[in-house]
Amino acid sequence: MSTKDLLNKEKMPKHIAVIMDGNGRWAKQQGKLRTFGHQSGVTAVKDVTEGAAELGVEVLTLYAFSTENWNRPKFEIDALMSLLVQTISKETETLMKNNIRLATIGDTDSLPTGVKEKLEKAIAKTSVNTRMTLVLALSYSSRWEITKAVREIANEVKEGKLDIDAITENTISSHLTTSAWPDPELMIRTSGETRISNYLLWQLAYAELYFTTKLWPDFRKEDLYEAIYNYQNRERRFGMISEQVK
Ligand code: IPE
Ligand code: IPE
Ligand code: MG
């Protein structure tokens, strides 16, 4: 039996965010280069994307490259960028077939031109798709995003388009790169690290956090089901007491 059969269809998270971590360690365990781990991680991306779409998840956000990852050795950055180009070229048809829309969050202007062009093409082509949105966080960090939002809001105030007293939580949310989607209800991080690493700090305010020691290249649909099952069996109180939310 699969954990999938135990899942409550009424309580499916609309938005799941993932920190795909552990590629390097996975490769090292087998005496291979770290880049081999990244290549192997693509299988996990495909399986989990398919699994999430089958469950009716509306948005799946994957942390693929952080602002801080620019500090890695050039060799690894180059390998990740070419893997990105290859994968987008190869998988756009699969996204079309599965009716999945591609989107990105992050400072994509900082990506190499080739990567940016491939991404823009795939985003445009898949923009007609409606089943699920796959969001890749690329050159993303939450502090970058919040800083950008603050600048934009300050500018609107300066230009007289926005009154300071009219600034609400919604004003901030609407200036974040994720403004089109609901906040994630569930955040999954693989590899055993139990930190957020500058990911969706505002959006994860009330998300359920799920950590697994599985390394990303080993993560599959079945692991996704387990994470969702775990999520569905938690009591989300949002500051209230148990009796109020029952
Ligand atoms: C996650 O795996 C992928 C990226 C950050 C691009 P890592 O490359 O961080 O692998 P570990 O954590 O070093 O094992
Ligand atoms: C977070 O993983 C970023 C991505 C998965 C893309 P890292 O491996 O870069 O994070 P730290 O260094 O463990 O915090
Ligand atoms: Mg890591």
Short mmCIF file of C-alpha atoms and ligand atoms in Angstrom, two decimals:
data_model
loop_
_atom_site.label_atom_id
_atom_site.label_comp_id
_atom_site.label_asym_id
_atom_site.label_seq_id
_atom_site.Cartn_x
_atom_site.Cartn_y
_atom_site.Cartn_z
CA MET A 1 0.00 0.00 0.00
CA SER A 2 1.15 3.52 -0.69
CA THR A 3 0.92 6.39 1.78
CA LYS A 4 -0.94 8.09 -1.07
CA ASP A 5 -4.04 6.03 -0.18
CA LEU A 6 -3.99 7.47 3.35
CA LEU A 7 -4.01 11.09 2.21
CA ASN A 8 -7.07 13.24 2.79
CA LYS A 9 -7.98 14.88 -0.52
CA GLU A 10 -9.85 17.63 1.32
CA LYS A 11 -6.74 18.65 3.24
CA MET A 12 -4.23 18.79 0.41
CA PRO A 13 -1.80 21.73 0.69
CA LYS A 14 -2.31 24.16 -2.18
CA HIS A 15 1.29 25.28 -2.14
CA ILE A 16 4.31 23.16 -1.20
CA ALA A 17 7.79 24.68 -1.00
CA VAL A 18 10.88 22.48 -1.10
CA ILE A 19 14.55 23.02 -0.26
CA MET A 20 16.21 20.41 -2.44
CA ASP A 21 19.34 19.76 -0.41
CA GLY A 22 22.00 17.06 -0.20
CA ASN A 23 23.08 16.57 -3.82
CA GLY A 24 26.76 17.07 -3.02
CA ARG A 25 26.77 14.66 -0.09
CA TRP A 26 24.84 12.08 -2.13
CA ALA A 27 27.54 12.15 -4.81
CA LYS A 28 30.37 12.13 -2.30
CA GLN A 29 28.96 8.99 -0.66
CA GLN A 30 29.55 7.23 -3.98
CA GLY A 31 32.96 8.71 -4.56
CA LYS A 32 31.63 10.90 -7.37
CA LEU A 33 31.88 14.64 -8.12
CA ARG A 34 29.31 16.93 -6.52
CA THR A 35 28.02 17.81 -9.99
CA PHE A 36 26.95 14.18 -10.45
CA GLY A 37 24.68 14.72 -7.47
CA HIS A 38 23.06 17.71 -9.14
CA GLN A 39 22.48 15.72 -12.33
CA SER A 40 20.91 12.92 -10.32
CA GLY A 41 18.71 15.44 -8.53
CA VAL A 42 16.84 16.07 -11.78
CA THR A 43 15.16 12.65 -11.52
CA ALA A 44 13.83 13.65 -8.11
CA VAL A 45 12.57 16.97 -9.49
CA LYS A 46 10.67 15.17 -12.25
CA ASP A 47 9.16 12.55 -9.95
CA VAL A 48 8.09 15.00 -7.27
CA THR A 49 6.65 17.46 -9.81
CA GLU A 50 4.56 14.68 -11.33
CA GLY A 51 3.51 13.45 -7.89
CA ALA A 52 2.43 16.90 -6.74
CA ALA A 53 0.44 17.52 -9.92
CA GLU A 54 -1.33 14.16 -9.56
CA LEU A 55 -2.39 15.11 -6.03
CA GLY A 56 -3.91 18.37 -7.20
CA VAL A 57 -1.32 20.63 -5.57
CA GLU A 58 -1.65 24.07 -7.18
CA VAL A 59 1.85 25.44 -6.68
CA LEU A 60 5.15 23.64 -6.14
CA THR A 61 8.12 25.90 -5.42
CA LEU A 62 11.58 24.39 -5.61
CA TYR A 63 14.69 26.10 -4.25
CA ALA A 64 17.17 25.39 -7.03
CA PHE A 65 19.83 28.08 -6.56
CA SER A 66 20.20 30.64 -3.80
CA THR A 67 21.84 34.05 -3.85
CA GLU A 68 24.45 32.56 -1.52
CA ASN A 69 25.15 29.71 -3.95
CA TRP A 70 26.98 32.24 -6.18
CA ASN A 71 29.80 31.89 -3.64
CA ARG A 72 30.43 28.26 -4.64
CA PRO A 73 33.40 27.26 -6.80
CA LYS A 74 33.02 28.47 -10.39
CA PHE A 75 33.18 24.91 -11.70
CA GLU A 76 30.09 23.94 -9.73
CA ILE A 77 28.16 27.09 -10.65
CA ASP A 78 28.89 26.54 -14.34
CA ALA A 79 27.79 22.92 -14.10
CA LEU A 80 24.55 23.93 -12.39
CA MET A 81 23.81 26.57 -15.02
CA SER A 82 24.37 24.20 -17.92
CA LEU A 83 22.30 21.54 -16.19
CA LEU A 84 19.53 24.09 -15.93
CA VAL A 85 19.67 24.91 -19.65
CA GLN A 86 19.73 21.23 -20.62
CA THR A 87 16.89 20.30 -18.31
CA ILE A 88 14.62 23.13 -19.42
CA SER A 89 15.19 22.25 -23.08
CA LYS A 90 14.55 18.58 -22.44
CA GLU A 91 11.56 18.90 -20.12
CA THR A 92 9.45 21.69 -21.61
CA GLU A 93 7.52 19.10 -23.63
CA THR A 94 6.83 17.08 -20.47
CA LEU A 95 5.49 20.22 -18.81
CA MET A 96 3.21 20.78 -21.82
CA LYS A 97 2.02 17.17 -21.75
CA ASN A 98 1.30 17.37 -18.03
CA ASN A 99 -0.37 20.80 -18.30
CA ILE A 100 2.15 22.38 -15.90
CA ARG A 101 3.08 26.02 -16.01
CA LEU A 102 6.65 27.09 -15.32
CA ALA A 103 7.53 30.24 -13.35
CA THR A 104 10.58 31.58 -11.55
CA ILE A 105 11.26 33.72 -8.51
CA GLY A 106 14.58 35.36 -7.78
CA ASP A 107 17.05 37.72 -9.33
CA THR A 108 16.95 36.06 -12.74
CA ASP A 109 18.72 39.07 -14.29
CA SER A 110 21.87 37.76 -12.62
CA LEU A 111 21.66 34.45 -14.51
CA PRO A 112 23.76 33.89 -17.65
CA THR A 113 21.99 35.13 -20.80
CA GLY A 114 21.63 31.61 -22.21
CA VAL A 115 19.84 30.41 -19.09
CA LYS A 116 17.61 33.48 -18.99
CA GLU A 117 16.56 33.07 -22.61
CA LYS A 118 15.75 29.37 -22.23
CA LEU A 119 13.75 30.12 -19.11
CA GLU A 120 11.79 32.95 -20.72
CA LYS A 121 10.91 30.74 -23.67
CA ALA A 122 9.73 27.89 -21.47
CA ILE A 123 7.76 30.27 -19.24
CA ALA A 124 6.02 31.79 -22.27
CA LYS A 125 5.28 28.42 -23.85
CA THR A 126 3.87 26.87 -20.69
CA SER A 127 1.88 29.96 -19.68
CA VAL A 128 -1.29 28.41 -21.16
CA ASN A 129 -1.10 25.46 -18.75
CA THR A 130 -3.49 25.31 -15.81
CA ARG A 131 -3.04 22.13 -13.76
CA MET A 132 -0.15 23.23 -11.54
CA THR A 133 2.50 25.95 -11.42
CA LEU A 134 6.08 24.81 -10.95
CA VAL A 135 8.08 27.69 -9.51
CA LEU A 136 11.86 27.53 -9.62
CA ALA A 137 13.61 29.75 -7.08
CA LEU A 138 16.74 30.80 -8.96
CA SER A 139 19.28 33.21 -7.65
CA TYR A 140 16.69 33.66 -4.94
CA SER A 141 16.97 34.76 -1.38
CA SER A 142 14.28 36.02 0.87
CA ARG A 143 16.25 39.01 2.12
CA TRP A 144 16.92 40.06 -1.48
CA GLU A 145 13.19 39.80 -2.17
CA ILE A 146 12.13 41.72 0.94
CA THR A 147 14.70 44.46 0.29
CA LYS A 148 13.37 44.82 -3.25
CA ALA A 149 9.79 45.02 -1.97
CA VAL A 150 10.71 47.71 0.58
CA ARG A 151 12.37 49.77 -2.15
CA GLU A 152 9.31 49.53 -4.38
CA ILE A 153 6.93 50.46 -1.57
CA ALA A 154 9.12 53.39 -0.48
CA ASN A 155 9.15 54.59 -4.05
CA GLU A 156 5.34 54.52 -4.27
CA VAL A 157 5.17 56.57 -1.08
CA LYS A 158 7.72 59.02 -2.41
CA GLU A 159 5.76 59.46 -5.63
CA GLY A 160 2.59 60.09 -3.67
CA LYS A 161 0.87 56.94 -4.97
CA LEU A 162 0.69 55.29 -1.58
CA ASP A 163 -0.16 56.63 1.85
CA ILE A 164 2.05 55.31 4.68
CA ASP A 165 -1.03 54.53 6.77
CA ALA A 166 -2.38 52.42 3.91
CA ILE A 167 0.54 50.00 4.09
CA THR A 168 -0.74 46.64 5.28
CA GLU A 169 0.55 43.07 5.30
CA ASN A 170 -1.12 42.71 1.93
CA THR A 171 0.91 45.61 0.54
CA ILE A 172 4.05 43.73 1.45
CA SER A 173 2.81 40.36 0.14
CA SER A 174 1.80 41.96 -3.12
CA HIS A 175 5.31 43.29 -3.66
CA LEU A 176 6.96 39.92 -3.14
CA THR A 177 7.86 37.77 -6.14
CA THR A 178 5.32 35.17 -4.95
CA SER A 179 2.39 37.62 -5.03
CA ALA A 180 0.43 35.48 -7.51
CA TRP A 181 0.21 32.46 -5.20
CA PRO A 182 -1.02 31.59 -1.72
CA ASP A 183 1.62 31.11 0.99
CA PRO A 184 2.99 27.57 1.29
CA GLU A 185 1.23 25.48 3.92
CA LEU A 186 4.07 22.95 3.90
CA MET A 187 7.83 23.35 3.55
CA ILE A 188 9.99 20.28 3.01
CA ARG A 189 13.77 20.23 3.38
CA THR A 190 15.83 17.18 2.55
CA SER A 191 19.34 16.21 3.71
CA GLY A 192 18.88 16.53 7.46
CA GLU A 193 19.71 20.23 7.72
CA THR A 194 17.13 21.98 9.87
CA ARG A 195 17.40 25.57 8.70
CA ILE A 196 15.60 27.84 6.26
CA SER A 197 18.68 29.16 4.39
CA ASN A 198 17.11 32.48 3.37
CA TYR A 199 14.04 30.85 1.78
CA LEU A 200 10.58 32.46 1.74
CA LEU A 201 10.94 34.00 5.21
CA TRP A 202 7.74 36.05 4.99
CA GLN A 203 5.72 33.41 3.17
CA LEU A 204 6.62 30.59 5.56
CA ALA A 205 5.39 32.52 8.62
CA TYR A 206 2.79 29.83 9.39
CA ALA A 207 3.93 26.95 7.23
CA GLU A 208 4.41 23.48 8.67
CA LEU A 209 8.07 22.57 8.39
CA TYR A 210 9.04 19.02 7.50
CA PHE A 211 12.62 17.83 7.64
CA THR A 212 13.87 14.50 6.34
CA THR A 213 17.37 13.05 6.33
CA LYS A 214 16.84 11.68 2.80
CA LEU A 215 19.23 13.32 0.37
CA TRP A 216 17.52 15.08 -2.52
CA PRO A 217 18.56 12.68 -5.35
CA ASP A 218 16.84 9.84 -3.40
CA PHE A 219 13.60 11.76 -2.80
CA ARG A 220 10.56 10.40 -4.67
CA LYS A 221 6.75 10.73 -4.84
CA GLU A 222 6.40 8.30 -1.96
CA ASP A 223 8.50 10.61 0.24
CA LEU A 224 6.29 13.51 -0.81
CA TYR A 225 3.22 11.52 0.27
CA GLU A 226 4.83 10.88 3.64
CA ALA A 227 5.54 14.57 4.12
CA ILE A 228 1.95 15.47 3.23
CA TYR A 229 0.60 12.71 5.49
CA ASN A 230 2.68 14.10 8.34
CA TYR A 231 1.40 17.61 7.57
CA GLN A 232 -2.22 16.46 7.50
CA ASN A 233 -1.91 14.94 10.94
CA ARG A 234 -0.70 18.10 12.64
CA GLU A 235 -2.97 20.56 14.39
CA ARG A 236 -2.58 24.01 12.87
CA ARG A 237 -3.67 26.38 15.59
CA PHE A 238 -2.62 29.78 14.22
CA GLY A 239 -2.22 31.11 17.73
CA MET A 240 -5.57 29.82 18.97
CA ILE A 241 -6.23 26.95 21.37
CA SER A 242 -6.98 23.41 20.36
CA GLU A 243 -10.73 23.60 21.16
CA GLN A 244 -11.14 26.55 18.82
CA VAL A 245 -9.72 24.88 15.77
CA LYS A 246 -11.40 21.47 16.24
C1 IPE B 1 21.44 21.24 -3.08
O1 IPE B 1 22.46 20.33 -2.82
C2 IPE B 1 21.56 21.85 -4.46
C3 IPE B 1 22.00 23.25 -4.47
C4 IPE B 1 22.21 23.99 -3.42
C5 IPE B 1 22.21 23.85 -5.76
P1 IPE B 1 23.87 20.80 -2.28
O2 IPE B 1 24.74 21.10 -3.44
O3 IPE B 1 23.72 21.88 -1.30
O4 IPE B 1 24.39 19.47 -1.58
P2 IPE B 1 25.06 19.36 -0.14
O5 IPE B 1 24.14 20.05 0.82
O6 IPE B 1 26.39 20.03 -0.23
O7 IPE B 1 25.15 17.89 0.12
C1 IPE B 2 19.88 25.88 0.12
O1 IPE B 2 20.82 24.85 0.19
C2 IPE B 2 19.74 26.35 -1.29
C3 IPE B 2 19.22 25.37 -2.25
C4 IPE B 2 18.79 24.18 -1.98
C5 IPE B 2 19.19 25.82 -3.61
P1 IPE B 2 22.33 25.16 0.60
O2 IPE B 2 23.02 23.85 0.66
O3 IPE B 2 22.91 26.19 -0.28
O4 IPE B 2 22.15 25.78 2.06
P2 IPE B 2 23.12 25.78 3.33
O5 IPE B 2 24.45 26.27 2.85
O6 IPE B 2 23.17 24.39 3.83
O7 IPE B 2 22.44 26.70 4.28
MG MG B 3 23.41 21.95 0.68
#
